Coordinates of C-alpha atoms and ligand atoms in Angstrom, one line a residue:
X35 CA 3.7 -56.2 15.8
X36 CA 2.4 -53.3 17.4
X37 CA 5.3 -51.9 18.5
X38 CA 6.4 -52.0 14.8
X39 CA 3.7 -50.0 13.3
X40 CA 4.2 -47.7 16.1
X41 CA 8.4 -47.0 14.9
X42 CA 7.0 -46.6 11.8
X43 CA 4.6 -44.0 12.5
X44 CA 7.3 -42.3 14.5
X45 CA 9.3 -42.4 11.5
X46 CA 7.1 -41.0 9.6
X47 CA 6.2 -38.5 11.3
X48 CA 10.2 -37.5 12.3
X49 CA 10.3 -37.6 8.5
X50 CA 7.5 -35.4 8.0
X51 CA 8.8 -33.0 10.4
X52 CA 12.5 -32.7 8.7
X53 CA 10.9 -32.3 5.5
X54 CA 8.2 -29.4 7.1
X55 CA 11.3 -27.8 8.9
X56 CA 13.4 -28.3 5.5
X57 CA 10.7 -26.6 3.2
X58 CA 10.2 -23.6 6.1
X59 CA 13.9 -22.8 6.2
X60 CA 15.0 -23.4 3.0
X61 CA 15.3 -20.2 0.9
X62 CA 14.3 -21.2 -3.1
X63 CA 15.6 -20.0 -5.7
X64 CA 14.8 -16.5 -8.1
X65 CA 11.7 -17.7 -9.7
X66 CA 12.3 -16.7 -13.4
X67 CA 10.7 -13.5 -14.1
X68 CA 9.8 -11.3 -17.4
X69 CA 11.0 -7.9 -16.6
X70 CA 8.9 -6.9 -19.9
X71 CA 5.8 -8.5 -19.5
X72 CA 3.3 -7.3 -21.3
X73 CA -0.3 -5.5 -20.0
X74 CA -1.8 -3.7 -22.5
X75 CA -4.9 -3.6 -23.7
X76 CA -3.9 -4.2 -27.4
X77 CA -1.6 -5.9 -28.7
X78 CA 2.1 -4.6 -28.0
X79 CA 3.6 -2.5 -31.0
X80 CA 6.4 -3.0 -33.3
X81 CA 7.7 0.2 -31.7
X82 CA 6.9 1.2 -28.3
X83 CA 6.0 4.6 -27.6
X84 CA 8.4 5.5 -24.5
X85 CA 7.7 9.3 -24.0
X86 CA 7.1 11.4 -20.9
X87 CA 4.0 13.5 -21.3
X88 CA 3.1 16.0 -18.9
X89 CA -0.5 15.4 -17.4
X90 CA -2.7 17.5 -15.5
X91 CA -5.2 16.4 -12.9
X92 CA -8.9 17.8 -14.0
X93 CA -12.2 17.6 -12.5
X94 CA -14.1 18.5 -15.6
X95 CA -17.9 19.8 -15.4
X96 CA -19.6 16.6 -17.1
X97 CA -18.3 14.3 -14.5
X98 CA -19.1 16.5 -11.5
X99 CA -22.7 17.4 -12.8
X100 CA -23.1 13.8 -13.2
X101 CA -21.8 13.2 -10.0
X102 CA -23.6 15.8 -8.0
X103 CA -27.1 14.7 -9.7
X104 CA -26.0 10.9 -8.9
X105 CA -25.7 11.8 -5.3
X106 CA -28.6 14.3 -5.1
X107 CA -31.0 11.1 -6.7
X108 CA -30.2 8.4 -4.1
X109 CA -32.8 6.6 -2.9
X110 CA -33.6 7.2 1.2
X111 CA -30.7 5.6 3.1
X112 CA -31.8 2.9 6.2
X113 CA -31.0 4.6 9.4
X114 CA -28.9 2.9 12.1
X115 CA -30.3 0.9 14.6
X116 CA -31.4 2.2 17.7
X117 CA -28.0 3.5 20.2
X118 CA -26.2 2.2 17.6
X119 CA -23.2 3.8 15.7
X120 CA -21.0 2.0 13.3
X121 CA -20.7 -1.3 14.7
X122 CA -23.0 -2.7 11.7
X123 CA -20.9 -0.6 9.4
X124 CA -20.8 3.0 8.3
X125 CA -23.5 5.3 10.4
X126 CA -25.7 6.5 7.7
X127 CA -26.3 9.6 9.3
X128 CA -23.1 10.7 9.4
X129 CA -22.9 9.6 5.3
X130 CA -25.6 12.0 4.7
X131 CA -23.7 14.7 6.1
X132 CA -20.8 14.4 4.2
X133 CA -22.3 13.8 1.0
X134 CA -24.1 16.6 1.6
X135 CA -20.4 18.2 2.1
X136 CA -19.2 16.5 -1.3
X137 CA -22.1 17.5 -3.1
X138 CA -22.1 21.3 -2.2
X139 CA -19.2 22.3 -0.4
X140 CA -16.4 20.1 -1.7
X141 CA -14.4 22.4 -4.4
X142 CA -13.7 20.5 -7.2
X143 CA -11.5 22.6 -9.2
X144 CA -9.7 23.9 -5.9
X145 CA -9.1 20.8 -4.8
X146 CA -7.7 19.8 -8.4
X147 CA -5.4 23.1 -8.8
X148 CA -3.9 21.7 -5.0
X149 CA -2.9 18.4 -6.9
X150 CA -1.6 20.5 -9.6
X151 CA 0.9 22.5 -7.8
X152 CA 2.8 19.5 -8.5
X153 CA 4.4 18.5 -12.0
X154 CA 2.4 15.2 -13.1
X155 CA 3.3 12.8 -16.3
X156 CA 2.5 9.8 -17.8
X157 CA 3.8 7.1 -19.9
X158 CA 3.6 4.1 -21.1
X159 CA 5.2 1.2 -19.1
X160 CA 4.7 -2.8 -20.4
X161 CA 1.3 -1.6 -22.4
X162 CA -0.1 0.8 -19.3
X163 CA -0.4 4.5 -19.3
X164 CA 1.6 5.2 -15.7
X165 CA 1.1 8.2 -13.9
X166 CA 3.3 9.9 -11.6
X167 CA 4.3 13.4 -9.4
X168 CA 8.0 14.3 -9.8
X169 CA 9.3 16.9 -8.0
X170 CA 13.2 18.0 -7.8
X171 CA 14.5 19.3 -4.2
X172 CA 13.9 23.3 -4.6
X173 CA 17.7 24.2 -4.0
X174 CA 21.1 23.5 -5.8
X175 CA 24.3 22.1 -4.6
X176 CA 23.1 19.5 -2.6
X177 CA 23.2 15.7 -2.8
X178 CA 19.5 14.9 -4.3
X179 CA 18.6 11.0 -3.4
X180 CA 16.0 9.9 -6.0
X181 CA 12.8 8.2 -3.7
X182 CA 10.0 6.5 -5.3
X183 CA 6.9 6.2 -3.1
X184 CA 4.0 4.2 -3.3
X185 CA 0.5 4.1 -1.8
X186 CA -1.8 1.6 -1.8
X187 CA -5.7 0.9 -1.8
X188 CA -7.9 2.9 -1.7
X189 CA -5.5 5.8 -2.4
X190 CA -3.4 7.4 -5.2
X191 CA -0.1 9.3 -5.3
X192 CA -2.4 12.4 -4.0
X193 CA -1.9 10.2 -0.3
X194 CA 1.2 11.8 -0.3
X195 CA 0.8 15.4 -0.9
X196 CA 1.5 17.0 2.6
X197 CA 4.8 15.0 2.7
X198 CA 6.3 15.7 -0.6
X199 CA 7.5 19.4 -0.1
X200 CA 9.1 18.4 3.5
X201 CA 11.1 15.6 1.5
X202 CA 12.1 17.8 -1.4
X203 CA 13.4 20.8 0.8
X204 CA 16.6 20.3 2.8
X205 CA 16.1 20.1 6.1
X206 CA 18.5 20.9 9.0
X207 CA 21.5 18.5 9.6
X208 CA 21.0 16.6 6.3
X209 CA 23.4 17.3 3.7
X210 CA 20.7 15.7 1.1
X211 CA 17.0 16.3 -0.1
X212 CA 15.2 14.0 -2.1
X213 CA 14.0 14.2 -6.0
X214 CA 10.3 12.3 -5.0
X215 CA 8.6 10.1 -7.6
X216 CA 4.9 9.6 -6.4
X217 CA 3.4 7.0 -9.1
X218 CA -0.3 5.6 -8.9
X219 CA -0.3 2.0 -9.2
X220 CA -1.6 0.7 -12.2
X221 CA -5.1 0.2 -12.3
X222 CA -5.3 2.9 -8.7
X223 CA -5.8 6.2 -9.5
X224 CA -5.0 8.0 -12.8
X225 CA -2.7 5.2 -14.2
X226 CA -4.2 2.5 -16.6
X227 CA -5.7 -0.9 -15.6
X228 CA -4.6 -3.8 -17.1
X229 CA -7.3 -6.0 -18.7
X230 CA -5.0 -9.7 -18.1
X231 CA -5.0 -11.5 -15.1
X232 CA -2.0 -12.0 -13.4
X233 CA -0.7 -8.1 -12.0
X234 CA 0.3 -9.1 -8.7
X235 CA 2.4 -7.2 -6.8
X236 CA 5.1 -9.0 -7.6
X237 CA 4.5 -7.4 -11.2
X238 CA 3.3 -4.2 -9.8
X239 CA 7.4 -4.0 -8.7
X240 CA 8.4 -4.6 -11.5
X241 CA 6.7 -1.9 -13.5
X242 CA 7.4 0.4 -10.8
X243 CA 10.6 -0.2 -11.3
X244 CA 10.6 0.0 -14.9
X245 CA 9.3 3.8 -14.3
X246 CA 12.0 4.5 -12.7
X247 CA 14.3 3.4 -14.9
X248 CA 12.0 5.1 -17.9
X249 CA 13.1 8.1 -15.8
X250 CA 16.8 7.4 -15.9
X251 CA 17.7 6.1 -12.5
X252 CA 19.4 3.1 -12.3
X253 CA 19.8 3.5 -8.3
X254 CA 17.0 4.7 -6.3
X255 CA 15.5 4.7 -2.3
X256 CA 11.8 3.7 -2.2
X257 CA 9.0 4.6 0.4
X258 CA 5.9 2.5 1.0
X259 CA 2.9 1.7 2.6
X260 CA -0.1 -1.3 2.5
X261 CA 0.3 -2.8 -1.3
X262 CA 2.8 -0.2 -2.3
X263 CA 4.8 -1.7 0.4
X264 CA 4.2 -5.3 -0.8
X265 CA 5.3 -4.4 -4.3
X266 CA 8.2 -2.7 -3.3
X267 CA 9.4 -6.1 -0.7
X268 CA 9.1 -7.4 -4.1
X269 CA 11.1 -4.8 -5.8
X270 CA 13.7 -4.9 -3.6
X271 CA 14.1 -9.1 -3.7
X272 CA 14.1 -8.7 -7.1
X273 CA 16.5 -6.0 -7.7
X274 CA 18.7 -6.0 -4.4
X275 CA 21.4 -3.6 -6.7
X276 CA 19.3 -1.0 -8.0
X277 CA 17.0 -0.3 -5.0
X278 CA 19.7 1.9 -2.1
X279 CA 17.2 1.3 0.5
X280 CA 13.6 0.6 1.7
X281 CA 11.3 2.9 4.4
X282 CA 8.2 1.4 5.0
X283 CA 5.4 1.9 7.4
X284 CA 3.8 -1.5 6.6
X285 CA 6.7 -3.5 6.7
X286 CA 5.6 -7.5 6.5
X287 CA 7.2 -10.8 6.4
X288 CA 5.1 -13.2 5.0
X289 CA 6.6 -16.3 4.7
X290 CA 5.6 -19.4 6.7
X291 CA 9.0 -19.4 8.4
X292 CA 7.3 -16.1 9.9
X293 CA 4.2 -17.2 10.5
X294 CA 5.4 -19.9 12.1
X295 CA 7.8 -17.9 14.4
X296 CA 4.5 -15.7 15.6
X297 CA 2.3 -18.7 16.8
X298 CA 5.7 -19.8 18.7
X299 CA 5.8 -16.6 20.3
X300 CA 2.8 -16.6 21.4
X301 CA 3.6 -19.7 24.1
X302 CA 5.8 -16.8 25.8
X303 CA 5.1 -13.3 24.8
X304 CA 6.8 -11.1 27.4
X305 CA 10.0 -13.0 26.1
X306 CA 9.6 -11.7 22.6
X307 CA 10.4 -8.2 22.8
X308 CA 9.2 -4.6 23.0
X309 CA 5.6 -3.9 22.3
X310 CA 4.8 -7.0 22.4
X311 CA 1.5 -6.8 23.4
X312 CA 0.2 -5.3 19.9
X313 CA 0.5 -8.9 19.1
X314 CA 0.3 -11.2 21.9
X315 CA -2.3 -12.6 22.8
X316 CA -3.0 -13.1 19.7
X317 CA -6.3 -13.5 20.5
X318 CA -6.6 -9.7 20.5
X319 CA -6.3 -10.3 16.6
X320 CA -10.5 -11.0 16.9
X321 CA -10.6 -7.4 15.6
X322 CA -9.2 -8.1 12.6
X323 CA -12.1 -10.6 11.8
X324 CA -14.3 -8.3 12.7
X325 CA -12.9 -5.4 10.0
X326 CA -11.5 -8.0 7.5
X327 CA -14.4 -8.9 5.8
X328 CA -13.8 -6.5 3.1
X329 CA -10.6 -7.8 2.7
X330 CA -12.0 -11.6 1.8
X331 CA -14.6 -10.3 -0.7
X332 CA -12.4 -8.7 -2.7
X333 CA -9.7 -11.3 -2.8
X334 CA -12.4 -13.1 -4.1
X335 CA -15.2 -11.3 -6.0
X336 CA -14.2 -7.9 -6.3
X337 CA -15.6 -7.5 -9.7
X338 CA -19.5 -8.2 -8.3
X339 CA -18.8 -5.8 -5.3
X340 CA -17.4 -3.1 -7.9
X341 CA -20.5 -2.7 -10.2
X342 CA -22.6 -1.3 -7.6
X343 CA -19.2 1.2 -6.3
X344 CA -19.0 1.9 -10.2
X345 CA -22.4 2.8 -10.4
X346 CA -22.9 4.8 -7.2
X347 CA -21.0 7.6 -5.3
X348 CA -22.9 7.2 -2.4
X349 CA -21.9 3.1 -2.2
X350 CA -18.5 4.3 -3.1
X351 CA -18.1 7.0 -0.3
X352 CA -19.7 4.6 2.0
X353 CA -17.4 2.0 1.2
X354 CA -13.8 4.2 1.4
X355 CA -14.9 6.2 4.2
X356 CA -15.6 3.4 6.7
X357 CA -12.8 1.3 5.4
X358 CA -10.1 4.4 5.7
X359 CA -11.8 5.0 9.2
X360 CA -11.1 1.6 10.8
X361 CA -7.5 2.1 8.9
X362 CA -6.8 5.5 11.1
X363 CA -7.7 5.1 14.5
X364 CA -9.3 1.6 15.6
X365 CA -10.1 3.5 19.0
X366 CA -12.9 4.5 17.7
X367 CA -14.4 1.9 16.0
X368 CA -17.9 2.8 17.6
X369 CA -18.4 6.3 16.8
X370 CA -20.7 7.8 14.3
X371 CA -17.5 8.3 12.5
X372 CA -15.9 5.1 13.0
X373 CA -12.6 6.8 13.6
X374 CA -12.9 9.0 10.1
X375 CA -12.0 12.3 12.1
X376 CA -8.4 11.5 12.2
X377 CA -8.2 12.5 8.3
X378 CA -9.1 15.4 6.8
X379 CA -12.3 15.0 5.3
X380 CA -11.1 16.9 1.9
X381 CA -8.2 14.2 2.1
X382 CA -10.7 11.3 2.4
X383 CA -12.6 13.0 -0.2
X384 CA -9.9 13.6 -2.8
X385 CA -9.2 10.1 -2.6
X386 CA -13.1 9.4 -3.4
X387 CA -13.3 11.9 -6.1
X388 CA -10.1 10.5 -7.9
X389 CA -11.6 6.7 -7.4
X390 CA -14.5 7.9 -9.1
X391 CA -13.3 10.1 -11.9
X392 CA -11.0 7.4 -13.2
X393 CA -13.6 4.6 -12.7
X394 CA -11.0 2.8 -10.8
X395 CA -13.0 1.0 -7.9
X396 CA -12.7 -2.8 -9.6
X397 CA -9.4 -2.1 -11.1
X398 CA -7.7 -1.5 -7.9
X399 CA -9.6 -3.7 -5.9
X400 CA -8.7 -7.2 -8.0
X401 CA -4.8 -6.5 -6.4
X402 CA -6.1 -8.3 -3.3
X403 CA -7.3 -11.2 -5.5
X404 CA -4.0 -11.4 -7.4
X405 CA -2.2 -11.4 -4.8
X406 CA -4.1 -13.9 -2.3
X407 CA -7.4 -16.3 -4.2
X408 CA -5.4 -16.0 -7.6
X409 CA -1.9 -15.8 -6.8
X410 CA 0.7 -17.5 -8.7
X411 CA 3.6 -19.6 -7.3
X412 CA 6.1 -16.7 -7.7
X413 CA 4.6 -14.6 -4.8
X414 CA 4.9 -17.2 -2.3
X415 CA 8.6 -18.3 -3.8
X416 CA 9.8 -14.5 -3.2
X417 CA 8.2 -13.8 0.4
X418 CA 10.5 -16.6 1.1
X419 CA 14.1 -14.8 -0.1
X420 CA 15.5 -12.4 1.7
X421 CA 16.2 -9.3 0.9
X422 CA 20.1 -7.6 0.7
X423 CA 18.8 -4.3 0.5
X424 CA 18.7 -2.1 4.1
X425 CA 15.4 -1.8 4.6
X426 CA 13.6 0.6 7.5
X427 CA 10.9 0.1 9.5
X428 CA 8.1 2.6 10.8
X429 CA 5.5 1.0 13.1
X430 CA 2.5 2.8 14.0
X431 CA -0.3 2.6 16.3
X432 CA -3.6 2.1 14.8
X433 CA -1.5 0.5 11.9
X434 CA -3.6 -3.2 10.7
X435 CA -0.7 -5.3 11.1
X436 CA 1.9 -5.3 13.6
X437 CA 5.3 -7.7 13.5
X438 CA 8.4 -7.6 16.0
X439 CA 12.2 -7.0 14.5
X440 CA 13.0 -10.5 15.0
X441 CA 9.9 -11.5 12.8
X442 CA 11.0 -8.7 10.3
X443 CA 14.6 -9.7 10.3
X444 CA 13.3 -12.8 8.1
X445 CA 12.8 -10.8 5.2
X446 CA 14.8 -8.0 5.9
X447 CA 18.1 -9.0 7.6
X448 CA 19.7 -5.9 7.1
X449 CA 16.9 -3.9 9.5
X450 CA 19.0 -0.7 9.7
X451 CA 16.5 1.1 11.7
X452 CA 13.1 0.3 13.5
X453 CA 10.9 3.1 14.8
X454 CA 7.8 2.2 17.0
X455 CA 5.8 5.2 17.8
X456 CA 2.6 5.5 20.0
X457 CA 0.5 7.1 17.5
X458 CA -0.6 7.7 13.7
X459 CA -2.1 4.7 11.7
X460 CA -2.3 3.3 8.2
X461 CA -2.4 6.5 6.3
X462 CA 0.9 8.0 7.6
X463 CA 1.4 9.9 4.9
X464 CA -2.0 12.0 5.5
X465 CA -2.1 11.6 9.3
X466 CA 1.5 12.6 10.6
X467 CA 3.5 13.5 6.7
X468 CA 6.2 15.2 9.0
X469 CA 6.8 12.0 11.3
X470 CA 7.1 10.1 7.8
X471 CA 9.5 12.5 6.5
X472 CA 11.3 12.7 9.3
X473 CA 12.2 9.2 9.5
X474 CA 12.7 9.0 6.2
X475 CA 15.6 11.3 6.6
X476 CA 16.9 9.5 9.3
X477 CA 16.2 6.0 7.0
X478 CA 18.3 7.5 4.1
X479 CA 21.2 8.5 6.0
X480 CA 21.7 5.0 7.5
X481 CA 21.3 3.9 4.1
X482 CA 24.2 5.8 2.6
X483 CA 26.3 4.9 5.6
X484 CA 25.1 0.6 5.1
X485 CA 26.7 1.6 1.5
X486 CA 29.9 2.6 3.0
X487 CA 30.3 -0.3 5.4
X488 CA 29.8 1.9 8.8
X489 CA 26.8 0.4 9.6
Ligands
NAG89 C1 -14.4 14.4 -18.3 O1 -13.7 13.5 -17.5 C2 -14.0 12.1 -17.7 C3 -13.3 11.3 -16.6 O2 -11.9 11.6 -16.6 C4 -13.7 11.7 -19.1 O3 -14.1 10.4 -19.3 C5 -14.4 12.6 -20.0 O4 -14.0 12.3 -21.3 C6 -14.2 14.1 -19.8 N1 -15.0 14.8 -20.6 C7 -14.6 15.9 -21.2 C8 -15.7 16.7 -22.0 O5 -13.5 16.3 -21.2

């Protein structure tokens, strides 16, 4: 008898395992998708209003009076404890000191006018108000590859304000320059929140795209990092034709088939490849607990944590700063700066400012719920389905998450080019633009040649 139960156990469970190895492998099908979904606030109209409006960035007096005075009347912040630095979280000493920079030395309209020097617009995709930086290469008679770029949290299209110029002007053996589009997401920056649940970045991708297409492109190249790079892995699943290629410097593969293949790895890491050891032993991953609580809170509750960021700059700066420190240069976790000196603190504190202007702190924040605590069966279906599209990889030091090429491969078989450099971090764009663009280049012109069949 005994033995009987036990060949049906081991049935089972060979069963089990054929099914688990069945669903990891097998690649579903398109979920069904409405490419016109809409987000608006109100109702949509009978006729949509599809105009381009130029928009400029302003830092207008009322808000920075009330800013100044809502900095200036904070209440006494607790000191750190003894010998301690930011190990608790962000060393309110050094806070004090830089909103005492915000406050009095930060030049609002200066640092607006900067922003400026760029042609901005807005318009209205699926019910949101969309705002975006489009710039033309400076010179004639030369190919111009349209690029769409995208950020992610905690920044705006301003993250990307040292590297626009080096991808607009031609550069030396390139016979191409790029026309940039730098759009905030919606509900980041000066584009529109939506006030439905549901804006994933599976749908972030797809409005992205639909700006794009608002703008008369029907092919386009796209640059991303952190959530702009998830929306775009989306984008470019979705619409394999339309999108030429993909640079990212947060490229992920998220399905289970990769996770699995990580944890296998692990059992033998020297065998999986070059710079291995920013993964294995995983156990190294332990910082990642320690900085990710952040990341659970607002997957979860990001509308309690936003009413005291909406209500107070100091919360707010406290809150970015630390969390772009950790994001830059994890070496120095236990400074007073917490690794914050990698940036430029006018950088760090545009990106504050522009969170605070636009009231923005909740709406950008509920991404990480959409996409993890609420998420809907279509993101999981499309991490599965790989992508067509020839797709480019930058891998940075300090960046938060680090997968090999034969992880990436999953989602991205057609990994034209992989670049692993011993430096920069999750900011790119701010830290090292001319790396970026550099690779960019180099990204596009493999690209064109994947097109042609000589890759
Ligand atoms: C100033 O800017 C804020 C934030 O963008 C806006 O809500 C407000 O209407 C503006 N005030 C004036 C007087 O322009």
């Amino acid at each position: 008898m005994f033995k009987y139960i036990s060949w049906l156990v081991a049935a089972v469970a060979i069963g089990y395992g054929v099914r688990l190895t069945y669903s990891v492998y097998k690649v579903p099908d398109m979920p069904k998708l409405d490419l016109d979904r809409w987000w608006g606030q109100t109702p949509r109209p009978k006729e949509e209003d599809t105009s381009v409006r130029p928009f400029k960035v302003e830092f207008n007096d009322t808000v920075i009076v009330d800013l100044k005075k809502r900095i200036k009347n904070r209440r006494p912040l607790t000191p750190p404890l003894d010998g301690i630095q930011s190990e608790y979280g962000i060393n309110t000493v050094y806070l004090e000191n830089l909103l005492t920079y915000w406050s009095e030395k930060y030049d609002f309209k200066k640092r607006a006018e900067l922003l400026n020097r760029f042609p901005h617009y807005k318009t209205k995709i699926q019910g949101l108000d969309i705002q975006f930086i489009r710039v033309k290469p400076s010179v004639k008679n030369l190919k111009v590859l349209p690029l769409l770029v995208l950020h992610g949290w905690p920044s705006s299209s301003k993250e990307f304000d040292k590297m626009i110029p080096m991808l607009t002007t031609p550069k030396d053996g390139y016979d191409f320059a790029f026309e940039v589009i730098a759009a905030d997401l919606p509900g980041f920056g000066f584009s529109e929140g939506t006030s439905k649940p549901g804006l994933n970045p599976v749908q972030i991708g797809i409005i992205m795209r639909n700006l794009v297409k608002r703008l008369g492109f029907n092919k386009f190249y796209v640059h991303a990092g952190d959530w702009g790079s998830q929306a775009a892995t989306h984008m470019v699943t979705i619409f394999p034709d339309e999108v030429m290629g993909f640079h990212t410097n947060m490229p992920l593969s998220a399905s289970l088939k990769s996770v699995l293949k990580i944890l296998l790895g692990s059992l033998a890491p020297s065998l999986t490849g070059e710079h291995y050891q920013r993964l294995y032993p995983l156990s190294q991953l332990q910082y990642i607990v320690r900085e990710s609580g952040y990341f659970h809170i607002m997957a979860t509750k990001p509308d309690t944590l936003g009413v005291s960021l909406t209500d107070s700059p100091t919360g707010l700066a406290a809150y970015i700063t630390e969390k772009m420190a950790v994001g830059t240069n994890r070496e120095q976790l236990d400074t007073p700066h917490g690794g914050l000196e990698s940036l430029e603190l006018d950088d760090v504190l545009d990106t504050i400012t522009i969170q605070w202007v636009n009231n923005c702190a909740v709406t950008s924040m509920r991404v990480y719920a959409e996409d993890y605590f609420a998420s809907s069966p279509e993101v999981h279906r499309l991490h599965k389905i790989p992508t067509k599209v020839p797709t480019a990889a930058i891998k940075l030091k300090h960046e938060v998450m680090w997968q090999p090429d034969w992880v990436l491969r999953d989602k991205f078989p057609n990994l034209v080019q992989s670049t692993s450099l011993d430096l920069g971090g999750h900011y790119a764009a701010l830290e090292i633009p001319k790396v970026l663009a550099d690779d960019i280049f180099a990204a596009a012109t493999k690209f064109q040649k994947f097109h042609q069949g000589n890759v």
